[in-house]
């Protein structure tokens, strides 16, 4: 009889204990560095504030300083007609009106050299939904940025995926090169790459499209390639034995297998680009982000609220649509 | 013209790790002949079939198809003449029955047709005829293959092999994943269609009792060597005992 000298590994041993202690030590050290105690402190304070034990807290002070100004959202525009070029009062923009308002003007009296205020009537052109319209136009621009970026990403990622799949790359050098490009594209965050794209393509949507497109091409290239590598080998062997070339095998034996995953990746990229497209405007990439940044810098929090609400609604609607689309494209298998 | 379709001459295959999977194997396969290969696990049956298909390279020896020697570079002379049936069926899941069958002609269709998924009318008609021949006519051929039973899937596999009008079909344990009754039906189908269409068959099997009714000739393999190569009728209990001991 063969002696069975194999023992089951115990669930943990001294190595496990050392490892756990080490992890705890690192966590404590790191928590100090990044200010976790500060977070705990302030959350404790604000909870005392909420239950009424304490009068104030730093969190509520900080947020309440702008909370009052964030409501209501601003949806109208109001412009001094003297500042509008070629103003034509007989031909007002749709659904707008002229409002007469008294404004305080401050002027230095040249004789007394003192600041004097006087009231003056100024005519304003009011468009009740003017700002909402502007925000919507900017949001549409962001959506366009997201779509174009995803489209460019798809186009770039197809050859990248083919050459990054070990079993389809023509040789090791090309495989390595392609993998490097894929990693490189994903390594640079969009918020950084858009700064370079602004230098290359100027401020505006083009810079945003390129920044988002290249980053998501890296993402799609990687995941497309990995699915190709992991695809069931059997049908590929069968077609290979029939004398089929690589791209034919890829199209007929691999693509049908990986398609549902690919659709999911593309929808995810669209979703992600939509959210990122609102952000990259902050650093010059066009779209609603530019508007958001401008209003924030001018402390116009009412406008900020409008923008955030519109972004929320758009993202929500897109979520619904993409869930439906996903179900339709990859849901049932009958 | 000689009656030999495929000639395997002094073939050796050594896998990394010095595993001698095929040791000086000689086999002649004649036109319209059905051959079963028997042998215990690891005897080299799959390796033999893979080397004939050019899926693994050989270390020594030659393989001739209709007296033409083919090596790594000119496998194309056999591609149109050899078809394969697999143990795991190797069908493209998420594709339909008819699509899988038509794929048997993949190497013969032009690139643009493949790209846009436009298959010649003759191919489609042929596929429909073959569907009838393999006994799948009462199933909707637009159904996806992964929803079929094992036996039905292997029928699709056979149909895919038949559509290219091959001269020989290689089958590596085509019935190992099927229950005995279905296995019998599938082997009968292979034999019937092969005889009808003048196709030779080289098929590895584990069930000795099936081999005797299925094949014209039986080859016994063990540890990379051929132990016997005889007409099926002349196989004795003695031969089989030698093989599986
Ligand atoms: N890719 C490989 N690399 C290394 N050794 C291999 C490889 N494939 C097969 N072998 C070895 O070659 C020998 C023959 O294997 P093969 O698969 O041809 O046997 P088989 O007769 O088909 O067995 P089974 O009946 O179990 O399918 C075995 O010893 C096996 O371990
Ligand atoms: Mg085998």
Coordinates of C-alpha atoms and ligand atoms in Angstrom, one line a residue:
Chain A
X1 CA 0.0 0.0 0.0
X2 CA 1.2 3.5 -0.8
X3 CA 1.6 5.5 2.4
X4 CA -0.4 8.7 2.1
X5 CA 1.9 11.3 3.6
X6 CA 0.0 14.3 2.2
X7 CA -1.7 16.4 4.8
X8 CA -4.4 19.0 4.2
X9 CA -3.1 22.5 4.5
X10 CA -4.2 24.1 7.8
X11 CA -6.6 27.1 7.1
X12 CA -3.9 29.5 8.5
X13 CA -0.4 29.3 9.8
X14 CA 2.2 31.8 11.2
X15 CA 2.7 33.2 7.7
X16 CA -1.0 34.2 7.5
X17 CA -0.7 35.9 10.9
X18 CA 2.4 37.9 10.0
X19 CA 0.7 38.9 6.7
X20 CA -2.4 40.1 8.5
X21 CA -0.4 42.1 11.1
X22 CA 1.6 43.6 8.3
X23 CA -1.5 44.7 6.4
X24 CA -3.0 46.2 9.6
X25 CA 0.2 48.1 10.2
X26 CA 0.3 49.4 6.6
X27 CA -3.3 50.4 6.8
X28 CA -2.8 52.4 10.0
X29 CA 0.3 54.1 8.6
X30 CA -1.5 55.0 5.3
X31 CA -4.7 56.2 7.1
X32 CA -2.6 58.8 8.9
X33 CA -1.1 60.0 5.7
X34 CA -4.3 60.5 3.7
X35 CA -6.2 62.1 6.5
X36 CA -8.7 59.3 7.4
X37 CA -8.7 60.6 11.1
X38 CA -9.8 64.0 9.8
X39 CA -12.7 62.4 7.9
X40 CA -13.8 60.5 11.0
X41 CA -13.5 63.6 13.1
X42 CA -15.7 65.7 10.9
X43 CA -18.3 63.0 10.4
X44 CA -18.5 62.6 14.2
X45 CA -18.9 66.3 14.5
X46 CA -21.6 66.6 11.9
X47 CA -23.5 63.7 13.5
X48 CA -23.5 65.5 16.8
X49 CA -24.7 68.6 15.0
X50 CA -27.6 66.7 13.3
X51 CA -28.8 65.1 16.6
X52 CA -28.5 68.5 18.2
X53 CA -25.8 68.0 20.8
X54 CA -23.5 70.5 19.1
X55 CA -24.3 73.8 17.5
X56 CA -22.1 73.9 14.5
X57 CA -19.8 71.6 12.5
X58 CA -17.2 72.2 9.8
X59 CA -19.0 70.1 7.3
X60 CA -22.3 71.8 7.6
X61 CA -20.7 75.2 7.7
X62 CA -18.7 74.5 4.5
X63 CA -21.7 73.1 2.6
X64 CA -24.3 75.5 3.9
X65 CA -22.2 78.5 2.7
X66 CA -23.3 77.6 -0.9
X67 CA -26.4 75.5 -0.3
X68 CA -28.5 78.6 0.0
X69 CA -27.3 79.9 -3.3
X70 CA -27.8 76.6 -5.1
X71 CA -31.6 76.8 -5.0
X72 CA -33.5 77.6 -7.1
X73 CA -31.8 76.5 -10.3
X74 CA -31.5 79.3 -12.8
X75 CA -33.1 78.6 -16.1
X76 CA -33.6 82.1 -17.5
X77 CA -31.2 84.5 -19.1
X78 CA -31.3 88.3 -18.6
X79 CA -29.2 90.6 -20.7
X80 CA -28.8 94.4 -20.6
X81 CA -30.0 95.3 -24.1
X82 CA -27.3 98.0 -24.4
X83 CA -24.8 95.2 -24.4
X84 CA -26.4 93.3 -27.2
X85 CA -25.0 94.1 -30.6
X86 CA -27.6 95.3 -33.2
X87 CA -30.5 94.9 -30.8
X88 CA -33.8 94.9 -32.7
X89 CA -36.7 95.4 -30.4
X90 CA -39.2 94.5 -33.1
X91 CA -37.7 91.1 -33.6
X92 CA -37.3 89.5 -30.2
X93 CA -36.1 85.9 -29.8
X94 CA -38.9 83.3 -29.4
X95 CA -40.8 83.5 -26.2
X96 CA -38.8 86.4 -24.7
X97 CA -39.7 89.8 -23.4
X98 CA -38.2 93.1 -22.3
X99 CA -38.1 93.9 -18.6
X100 CA -37.6 97.3 -17.1
X101 CA -35.5 97.2 -14.0
X102 CA -33.9 99.8 -11.7
X103 CA -30.3 99.2 -11.0
X104 CA -27.9 100.9 -8.7
X105 CA -25.0 102.5 -10.4
X106 CA -21.9 103.7 -8.6
X107 CA -19.9 106.6 -9.9
X108 CA -17.2 108.8 -8.5
X109 CA -18.3 112.4 -8.3
X110 CA -15.4 114.3 -9.9
X111 CA -16.0 117.4 -7.7
X112 CA -16.2 115.8 -4.3
X113 CA -14.2 112.7 -5.3
X114 CA -16.7 110.6 -3.4
X115 CA -18.4 107.4 -4.6
X116 CA -22.1 108.2 -5.2
X117 CA -24.8 105.9 -6.1
X118 CA -27.7 106.7 -8.3
X119 CA -30.6 104.7 -9.6
X120 CA -31.1 104.2 -13.3
X121 CA -33.7 102.4 -15.4
X122 CA -32.2 99.7 -17.6
X123 CA -34.0 97.6 -20.1
X124 CA -33.2 93.8 -20.0
X125 CA -34.0 91.2 -22.5
X126 CA -35.3 88.2 -20.6
X127 CA -35.5 84.8 -22.1
X128 CA -37.4 82.6 -19.5
X129 CA -35.8 79.3 -20.7
X130 CA -32.7 80.8 -22.2
X131 CA -30.2 79.3 -19.8
X132 CA -31.9 75.9 -19.9
X133 CA -31.6 76.0 -23.7
X134 CA -27.9 76.9 -23.5
X135 CA -27.3 74.0 -21.0
X136 CA -29.2 71.6 -23.2
X137 CA -27.2 72.6 -26.3
X138 CA -24.0 72.1 -24.3
X139 CA -25.1 68.8 -23.0
X140 CA -25.9 67.7 -26.5
X141 CA -22.4 68.7 -27.4
X142 CA -21.1 66.5 -24.6
X143 CA -23.2 63.6 -25.9
X144 CA -21.8 64.1 -29.3
X145 CA -18.3 64.1 -27.9
X146 CA -19.1 60.8 -26.1
X147 CA -20.4 59.2 -29.3
X148 CA -17.6 60.3 -31.5
X149 CA -15.0 59.3 -28.9
X150 CA -16.6 55.8 -28.6
X151 CA -16.7 55.5 -32.3
X152 CA -13.1 56.4 -32.7
X153 CA -12.2 54.1 -29.9
X154 CA -14.0 51.2 -31.6
X155 CA -12.2 51.9 -34.9
X156 CA -8.7 52.0 -33.3
X157 CA -9.3 49.1 -31.0
X158 CA -10.2 46.6 -33.7
X159 CA -6.6 46.2 -35.1
X160 CA -5.2 46.7 -31.6
X161 CA -7.3 43.7 -30.4
X162 CA -6.3 41.5 -33.3
X163 CA -2.6 42.2 -32.7
X164 CA -2.8 42.0 -28.9
X165 CA -4.4 38.5 -29.0
X166 CA -1.5 36.1 -28.5
X167 CA -3.1 33.5 -30.7
X168 CA -3.7 35.8 -33.6
X169 CA -0.8 38.3 -33.6
X170 CA 1.5 37.5 -36.6
X171 CA 4.6 37.5 -34.4
X172 CA 5.9 38.3 -30.9
X173 CA 7.3 41.7 -31.8
X174 CA 4.0 43.0 -33.1
X175 CA 2.2 41.4 -30.2
X176 CA 4.4 43.1 -27.7
X177 CA 4.2 46.4 -29.5
X178 CA 0.4 46.3 -29.7
X179 CA 0.1 45.3 -26.0
X180 CA 2.4 48.2 -25.1
X181 CA 0.2 50.7 -27.0
X182 CA -2.9 49.3 -25.4
X183 CA -1.4 49.7 -21.9
X184 CA 0.0 53.1 -22.7
X185 CA -3.4 54.4 -23.9
X186 CA -5.1 53.2 -20.7
X187 CA -2.3 54.5 -18.5
X188 CA -2.9 58.2 -19.2
X189 CA -6.0 59.5 -17.5
X190 CA -8.2 61.5 -19.8
X191 CA -8.0 64.6 -17.6
X192 CA -4.3 64.7 -18.2
X193 CA -4.3 63.7 -21.9
X194 CA -6.9 66.3 -22.7
X195 CA -4.3 68.9 -21.7
X196 CA -2.0 67.7 -24.4
X197 CA -4.9 67.3 -26.9
X198 CA -5.8 71.0 -26.2
X199 CA -2.3 71.9 -27.3
X200 CA -2.7 69.7 -30.4
X201 CA -6.3 70.4 -31.4
X202 CA -7.1 73.6 -29.6
X203 CA -9.8 74.2 -26.9
X204 CA -13.1 72.6 -27.6
X205 CA -14.8 69.3 -28.5
X206 CA -12.1 68.0 -30.8
X207 CA -9.6 67.8 -27.9
X208 CA -12.1 66.1 -25.7
X209 CA -13.0 63.5 -28.4
X210 CA -9.4 62.6 -29.0
X211 CA -8.6 62.3 -25.3
X212 CA -11.6 60.1 -24.5
X213 CA -11.3 58.2 -27.7
X214 CA -7.7 57.2 -27.2
X215 CA -8.2 56.2 -23.6
X216 CA -11.2 54.0 -24.4
X217 CA -9.4 52.5 -27.4
X218 CA -6.9 51.2 -24.9
X219 CA -9.7 49.8 -22.7
X220 CA -11.6 48.1 -25.6
X221 CA -8.3 46.8 -27.2
X222 CA -7.4 45.1 -24.0
X223 CA -10.7 43.5 -23.3
X224 CA -11.5 42.6 -26.9
X225 CA -8.1 40.8 -27.1
X226 CA -8.5 38.9 -23.9
X227 CA -11.9 37.6 -25.0
X228 CA -10.3 36.5 -28.3
X229 CA -7.6 34.6 -26.4
X230 CA -10.1 32.9 -24.1
X231 CA -12.6 31.9 -26.8
X232 CA -13.4 28.2 -27.1
X233 CA -10.7 26.6 -29.2
X234 CA -12.8 23.7 -30.6
X235 CA -14.6 25.6 -33.4
X236 CA -11.4 27.4 -34.3
X237 CA -9.6 24.1 -34.7
X238 CA -12.5 22.8 -36.8
X239 CA -12.3 25.7 -39.2
X240 CA -8.5 25.6 -39.2
X241 CA -8.6 22.0 -40.3
X242 CA -10.8 23.1 -43.2
X243 CA -8.0 25.3 -44.4
X244 CA -9.6 28.6 -43.3
X245 CA -7.3 31.7 -43.0
X246 CA -6.9 33.5 -39.6
X247 CA -9.3 36.3 -40.2
X248 CA -11.9 33.9 -41.5
X249 CA -11.6 31.8 -38.3
X250 CA -11.8 35.0 -36.3
X251 CA -14.9 36.2 -38.0
X252 CA -16.8 32.9 -38.1
X253 CA -15.6 31.0 -35.0
X254 CA -14.5 33.7 -32.5
X255 CA -16.7 36.7 -33.2
X256 CA -20.1 34.8 -32.6
X257 CA -18.7 33.6 -29.2
X258 CA -17.4 37.0 -28.0
X259 CA -20.1 39.2 -29.5
X260 CA -22.3 39.5 -26.3
X261 CA -19.3 40.6 -24.3
X262 CA -18.2 43.0 -26.9
X263 CA -21.7 44.7 -26.9
X264 CA -21.5 45.0 -23.2
X265 CA -18.0 46.6 -23.4
X266 CA -19.1 49.0 -26.0
X267 CA -22.2 50.0 -24.0
X268 CA -20.0 50.5 -20.9
X269 CA -17.5 52.6 -22.9
X270 CA -20.4 54.8 -24.2
X271 CA -21.8 55.2 -20.7
X272 CA -18.3 56.0 -19.3
X273 CA -17.5 58.5 -22.1
X274 CA -20.9 60.2 -21.5
X275 CA -20.0 60.8 -17.9
X276 CA -16.4 61.7 -18.7
X277 CA -17.4 64.1 -21.5
X278 CA -19.1 66.2 -18.9
X279 CA -15.9 66.3 -16.9
X280 CA -13.2 66.9 -19.4
X281 CA -14.8 70.3 -20.3
X282 CA -13.4 71.5 -17.0
X283 CA -10.0 71.5 -18.5
X284 CA -10.8 72.7 -22.0
X285 CA -12.3 69.7 -23.7
X286 CA -15.6 71.3 -24.7
X287 CA -19.1 70.4 -23.8
X288 CA -21.1 71.1 -20.7
X289 CA -18.0 70.9 -18.4
X290 CA -16.7 74.2 -19.7
X291 CA -19.9 75.9 -18.8
X292 CA -20.0 74.2 -15.4
X293 CA -16.5 75.3 -14.6
X294 CA -17.2 78.9 -15.7
X295 CA -20.3 79.2 -13.5
X296 CA -18.5 77.6 -10.5
X297 CA -15.7 80.1 -10.8
X298 CA -18.1 83.0 -10.9
X299 CA -19.9 81.6 -7.8
X300 CA -23.2 81.3 -9.8
X301 CA -24.4 78.3 -8.0
X302 CA -27.9 78.6 -9.3
X303 CA -26.6 77.9 -12.7
X304 CA -24.5 75.1 -11.4
X305 CA -27.6 73.4 -10.0
X306 CA -29.3 73.6 -13.4
X307 CA -26.3 72.0 -15.1
X308 CA -26.0 69.2 -12.5
X309 CA -29.7 68.4 -12.8
X310 CA -29.6 68.3 -16.5
X311 CA -26.5 66.0 -16.5
X312 CA -28.3 63.7 -14.0
X313 CA -31.4 63.4 -16.1
X314 CA -29.4 62.7 -19.3
X315 CA -27.2 60.0 -17.5
X316 CA -30.4 58.5 -16.1
X317 CA -32.1 58.3 -19.5
X318 CA -29.0 56.8 -21.1
X319 CA -28.9 54.2 -18.4
X320 CA -32.4 53.1 -19.2
X321 CA -31.8 53.0 -22.9
X322 CA -28.6 51.1 -22.6
X323 CA -30.1 48.5 -20.3
X324 CA -32.9 47.9 -22.8
X325 CA -30.4 47.8 -25.7
X326 CA -28.2 45.3 -23.8
X327 CA -31.2 43.0 -23.2
X328 CA -32.3 43.2 -26.8
X329 CA -28.8 42.5 -28.2
X330 CA -27.5 39.9 -25.8
X331 CA -30.3 38.9 -23.5
X332 CA -32.0 35.7 -24.5
X333 CA -30.4 32.8 -26.3
X334 CA -33.1 30.9 -28.0
Chain B
X1 CA -4.6 4.2 -60.6
X2 CA -3.9 2.7 -57.3
X3 CA -6.6 2.2 -54.8
X4 CA -4.6 4.0 -52.0
X5 CA -6.0 7.3 -50.9
X6 CA -3.8 8.2 -48.0
X7 CA -0.5 6.6 -47.2
X8 CA 1.2 7.1 -43.8
X9 CA 4.8 6.1 -44.0
X10 CA 7.2 5.6 -41.1
X11 CA 5.7 8.5 -39.1
X12 CA 7.2 9.4 -35.7
X13 CA 5.9 12.0 -33.4
X14 CA 7.8 13.0 -30.3
X15 CA 6.2 15.5 -27.9
X16 CA 8.4 17.8 -25.7
X17 CA 9.5 15.8 -22.6
X18 CA 10.6 12.9 -24.9
X19 CA 7.1 11.4 -25.2
X20 CA 7.0 9.0 -28.1
X21 CA 3.4 9.3 -29.2
X22 CA 3.8 7.7 -32.7
X23 CA 6.5 5.2 -33.3
X24 CA 7.2 4.4 -36.9
X25 CA 3.5 4.2 -37.9
X26 CA 2.6 2.8 -41.4
X27 CA -1.0 2.8 -42.6
X28 CA -2.6 2.7 -46.0
X29 CA -6.1 4.0 -46.3
X30 CA -7.9 2.9 -49.5
X31 CA -10.7 4.6 -51.4
X32 CA -14.1 4.1 -49.9
X33 CA -12.8 2.2 -46.9
X34 CA -13.9 2.6 -43.3
X35 CA -11.2 2.2 -40.7
X36 CA -11.6 2.2 -36.9
X37 CA -8.6 2.8 -34.6
X38 CA -8.8 1.1 -31.2
X39 CA -6.4 1.5 -28.4
X40 CA -6.2 2.4 -24.7
X41 CA -6.0 6.0 -23.5
X42 CA -2.7 7.7 -24.5
X43 CA -1.9 5.2 -27.3
X44 CA -1.6 8.0 -29.8
X45 CA -4.9 7.9 -31.6
X46 CA -5.6 11.6 -31.4
X47 CA -2.0 12.4 -32.3
X48 CA -2.2 10.3 -35.4
X49 CA -5.3 12.1 -36.6
X50 CA -3.9 15.5 -35.7
X51 CA -0.7 14.8 -37.7
X52 CA -2.7 13.8 -40.8
X53 CA -4.6 17.1 -40.5
X54 CA -1.4 19.0 -40.1
X55 CA -2.4 20.4 -36.7
X56 CA 0.9 18.9 -35.2
X57 CA 4.1 18.6 -37.0
X58 CA 5.8 15.2 -37.4
X59 CA 9.4 14.4 -36.4
X60 CA 9.9 11.8 -39.1
X61 CA 8.1 10.1 -42.0
X62 CA 5.9 11.1 -44.8
X63 CA 2.2 11.3 -45.5
X64 CA 1.0 11.0 -49.1
X65 CA -2.4 12.0 -50.3
X66 CA -3.1 10.4 -53.7
X67 CA 0.6 9.7 -54.0
X68 CA 1.4 13.4 -53.4
X69 CA 3.6 14.0 -50.4
X70 CA 2.4 16.9 -48.2
X71 CA 4.4 18.6 -45.5
X72 CA 3.9 21.8 -43.5
X73 CA 3.8 24.0 -46.5
X74 CA 1.4 22.4 -48.9
X75 CA -1.5 21.2 -46.7
X76 CA -3.7 22.9 -49.1
X77 CA -3.8 19.9 -51.4
X78 CA -5.6 18.0 -48.7
X79 CA -7.8 20.7 -47.2
X80 CA -10.5 20.3 -49.8
X81 CA -10.4 16.6 -49.6
X82 CA -10.3 16.0 -45.8
X83 CA -13.1 16.7 -43.4
X84 CA -13.2 16.2 -39.6
X85 CA -15.7 15.2 -37.0
X86 CA -14.9 15.8 -33.3
X87 CA -15.6 14.4 -29.9
X88 CA -16.7 17.7 -28.6
X89 CA -18.5 18.5 -31.9
X90 CA -16.6 21.8 -32.1
X91 CA -19.6 23.7 -33.4
X92 CA -19.7 27.4 -33.3
X93 CA -22.1 28.1 -30.5
X94 CA -24.5 31.1 -30.9
X95 CA -24.6 30.3 -34.6
X96 CA -27.4 28.5 -36.3
X97 CA -27.6 24.9 -37.5
X98 CA -27.4 25.8 -41.2
X99 CA -24.6 28.4 -40.6
X100 CA -22.5 25.7 -38.9
X101 CA -23.1 23.4 -41.8
X102 CA -22.3 26.0 -44.4
X103 CA -19.0 26.8 -42.5
X104 CA -17.8 23.4 -43.8
X105 CA -17.3 25.3 -47.1
X106 CA -15.5 28.2 -45.5
X107 CA -12.3 27.9 -47.4
X108 CA -14.0 27.8 -50.8
X109 CA -16.1 30.9 -50.5
X110 CA -14.7 34.3 -51.6
X111 CA -13.7 36.9 -49.0
X112 CA -16.4 39.4 -49.7
X113 CA -19.1 36.8 -49.5
X114 CA -17.8 35.8 -46.1
X115 CA -17.5 39.4 -45.0
X116 CA -21.1 40.2 -45.8
X117 CA -22.4 36.8 -45.0
X118 CA -23.7 36.1 -48.4
X119 CA -23.5 32.4 -49.2
X120 CA -24.0 31.0 -52.7
X121 CA -27.4 29.6 -53.4
X122 CA -25.9 26.2 -54.3
X123 CA -24.2 26.0 -50.9
X124 CA -27.4 26.8 -49.1
X125 CA -29.4 24.3 -51.2
X126 CA -26.7 21.7 -50.6
X127 CA -26.8 22.4 -46.9
X128 CA -30.6 21.8 -46.8
X129 CA -30.2 18.5 -48.7
X130 CA -27.5 17.4 -46.2
X131 CA -29.7 18.4 -43.3
X132 CA -32.2 15.8 -44.6
X133 CA -29.5 13.2 -45.2
X134 CA -28.3 13.4 -41.5
X135 CA -31.8 13.3 -40.2
X136 CA -32.2 16.8 -38.9
X137 CA -35.1 17.7 -41.1
X138 CA -37.7 18.0 -38.4
X139 CA -35.8 20.8 -36.5
X140 CA -35.8 24.4 -37.5
X141 CA -32.4 24.9 -39.1
X142 CA -32.2 28.5 -37.9
X143 CA -32.1 27.2 -34.3
X144 CA -28.8 27.8 -32.4
X145 CA -26.7 24.7 -32.1
X146 CA -26.1 25.0 -28.3
X147 CA -29.7 24.3 -27.7
X148 CA -29.5 20.9 -29.5
X149 CA -28.9 17.5 -27.8
X150 CA -25.5 15.9 -28.1
X151 CA -26.6 13.5 -30.8
X152 CA -28.2 16.3 -32.8
X153 CA -25.1 18.4 -32.4
X154 CA -23.0 15.5 -33.8
X155 CA -25.4 15.2 -36.7
X156 CA -24.6 18.9 -37.5
X157 CA -20.9 18.0 -37.2
X158 CA -21.3 15.3 -39.7
X159 CA -23.3 17.5 -42.0
X160 CA -20.5 20.1 -41.8
X161 CA -18.0 17.4 -42.8
X162 CA -20.2 16.3 -45.7
X163 CA -20.9 19.6 -47.4
X164 CA -17.4 19.9 -48.7
X165 CA -17.7 16.6 -50.6
X166 CA -14.5 15.2 -49.0
X167 CA -12.7 12.1 -50.0
X168 CA -12.0 11.1 -46.4
X169 CA -13.4 11.9 -43.1
X170 CA -11.2 11.9 -40.0
X171 CA -13.1 11.4 -36.7
X172 CA -11.5 11.4 -33.2
X173 CA -13.9 9.6 -30.8
X174 CA -17.0 11.0 -32.4
X175 CA -19.3 9.2 -30.1
X176 CA -17.5 9.3 -26.7
X177 CA -19.8 12.0 -25.4
X178 CA -23.0 10.2 -26.4
X179 CA -25.1 7.6 -24.8
X180 CA -24.8 4.1 -26.2
X181 CA -28.0 4.1 -28.3
X182 CA -27.2 7.6 -29.8
X183 CA -23.6 6.5 -30.4
X184 CA -24.8 3.5 -32.4
X185 CA -27.1 5.7 -34.4
X186 CA -24.4 8.2 -35.1
X187 CA -21.9 5.6 -36.2
X188 CA -24.6 4.0 -38.5
X189 CA -25.2 7.4 -40.0
X190 CA -21.4 8.0 -40.6
X191 CA -21.1 4.6 -42.2
X192 CA -24.3 5.0 -44.3
X193 CA -23.4 8.5 -45.7
X194 CA -19.7 7.5 -46.2
X195 CA -20.6 4.5 -48.3
X196 CA -23.2 6.4 -50.2
X197 CA -20.9 9.3 -51.1
X198 CA -17.7 7.1 -51.6
X199 CA -15.9 8.6 -48.7
X200 CA -13.2 6.9 -46.7
X201 CA -13.3 7.2 -42.9
X202 CA -10.6 7.0 -40.3
X203 CA -12.2 7.0 -36.9
X204 CA -10.9 6.4 -33.4
X205 CA -13.2 4.6 -31.0
X206 CA -13.2 3.3 -27.5
X207 CA -16.0 0.8 -27.9
X208 CA -14.7 -2.4 -29.4
X209 CA -18.2 -3.8 -30.0
X210 CA -19.2 -0.8 -32.1
X211 CA -15.9 -1.0 -34.1
X212 CA -16.7 -4.5 -35.5
X213 CA -20.0 -3.5 -37.1
X214 CA -18.9 0.0 -38.0
X215 CA -15.6 -0.6 -39.7
X216 CA -14.3 -2.5 -42.7
X217 CA -10.9 -2.6 -41.1
X218 CA -9.6 -2.2 -37.6
X219 CA -6.2 -0.9 -36.5
X220 CA -5.1 -1.6 -32.9
X221 CA -2.7 1.0 -31.4
X222 CA -0.7 0.8 -28.2
X223 CA 2.0 3.2 -26.9
X224 CA 2.5 4.7 -30.3
X225 CA 2.9 1.3 -32.1
X226 CA 0.5 -0.5 -34.4
X227 CA -0.3 -3.9 -32.8
X228 CA -2.6 -5.2 -35.6
X229 CA -4.2 -4.0 -38.8
X230 CA -6.9 -6.4 -40.0
X231 CA -10.3 -6.6 -41.6
X232 CA -13.0 -6.2 -39.0
X233 CA -14.3 -9.7 -39.6
X234 CA -11.0 -11.3 -38.7
X235 CA -10.5 -9.5 -35.4
X236 CA -10.2 -12.1 -32.6
X237 CA -10.7 -11.9 -28.9
X238 CA -6.9 -12.5 -28.6
X239 CA -6.1 -9.3 -30.5
X240 CA -8.3 -7.2 -28.2
X241 CA -6.9 -8.8 -25.1
X242 CA -3.4 -7.9 -26.3
X243 CA -4.5 -4.3 -26.9
X244 CA -6.1 -3.6 -23.5
X245 CA -3.8 -5.5 -21.2
Ligands
LIG1 N1 0.2 18.4 -26.7 C1 0.9 17.4 -26.1 N2 2.1 17.6 -25.5 C2 2.7 16.6 -24.9 N3 2.3 15.4 -24.9 C3 1.2 15.1 -25.5 C4 0.4 16.1 -26.1 N4 -0.7 15.5 -26.7 C5 -0.6 14.2 -26.3 N5 0.5 13.9 -25.6 C6 0.9 12.6 -25.2 O1 1.1 11.8 -26.3 C7 0.6 10.5 -26.0 C8 -0.5 10.1 -26.9 O2 -1.7 11.0 -26.7 P1 -3.0 10.9 -27.5 O3 -3.8 12.1 -27.1 O4 -2.6 10.8 -29.0 O5 -3.6 9.6 -27.1 P2 -5.1 9.0 -27.4 O6 -4.9 7.6 -27.9 O7 -5.9 9.9 -28.2 O8 -5.7 8.9 -26.0 P3 -7.3 9.0 -25.5 O9 -7.9 7.7 -25.9 O10 -7.2 9.2 -24.1 O11 -7.8 10.2 -26.3 C9 0.1 10.5 -24.5 O12 1.2 10.0 -23.7 C10 0.0 12.0 -24.3 O13 0.2 12.2 -22.9
LIG2 MG1 -7.6 11.1 -27.9

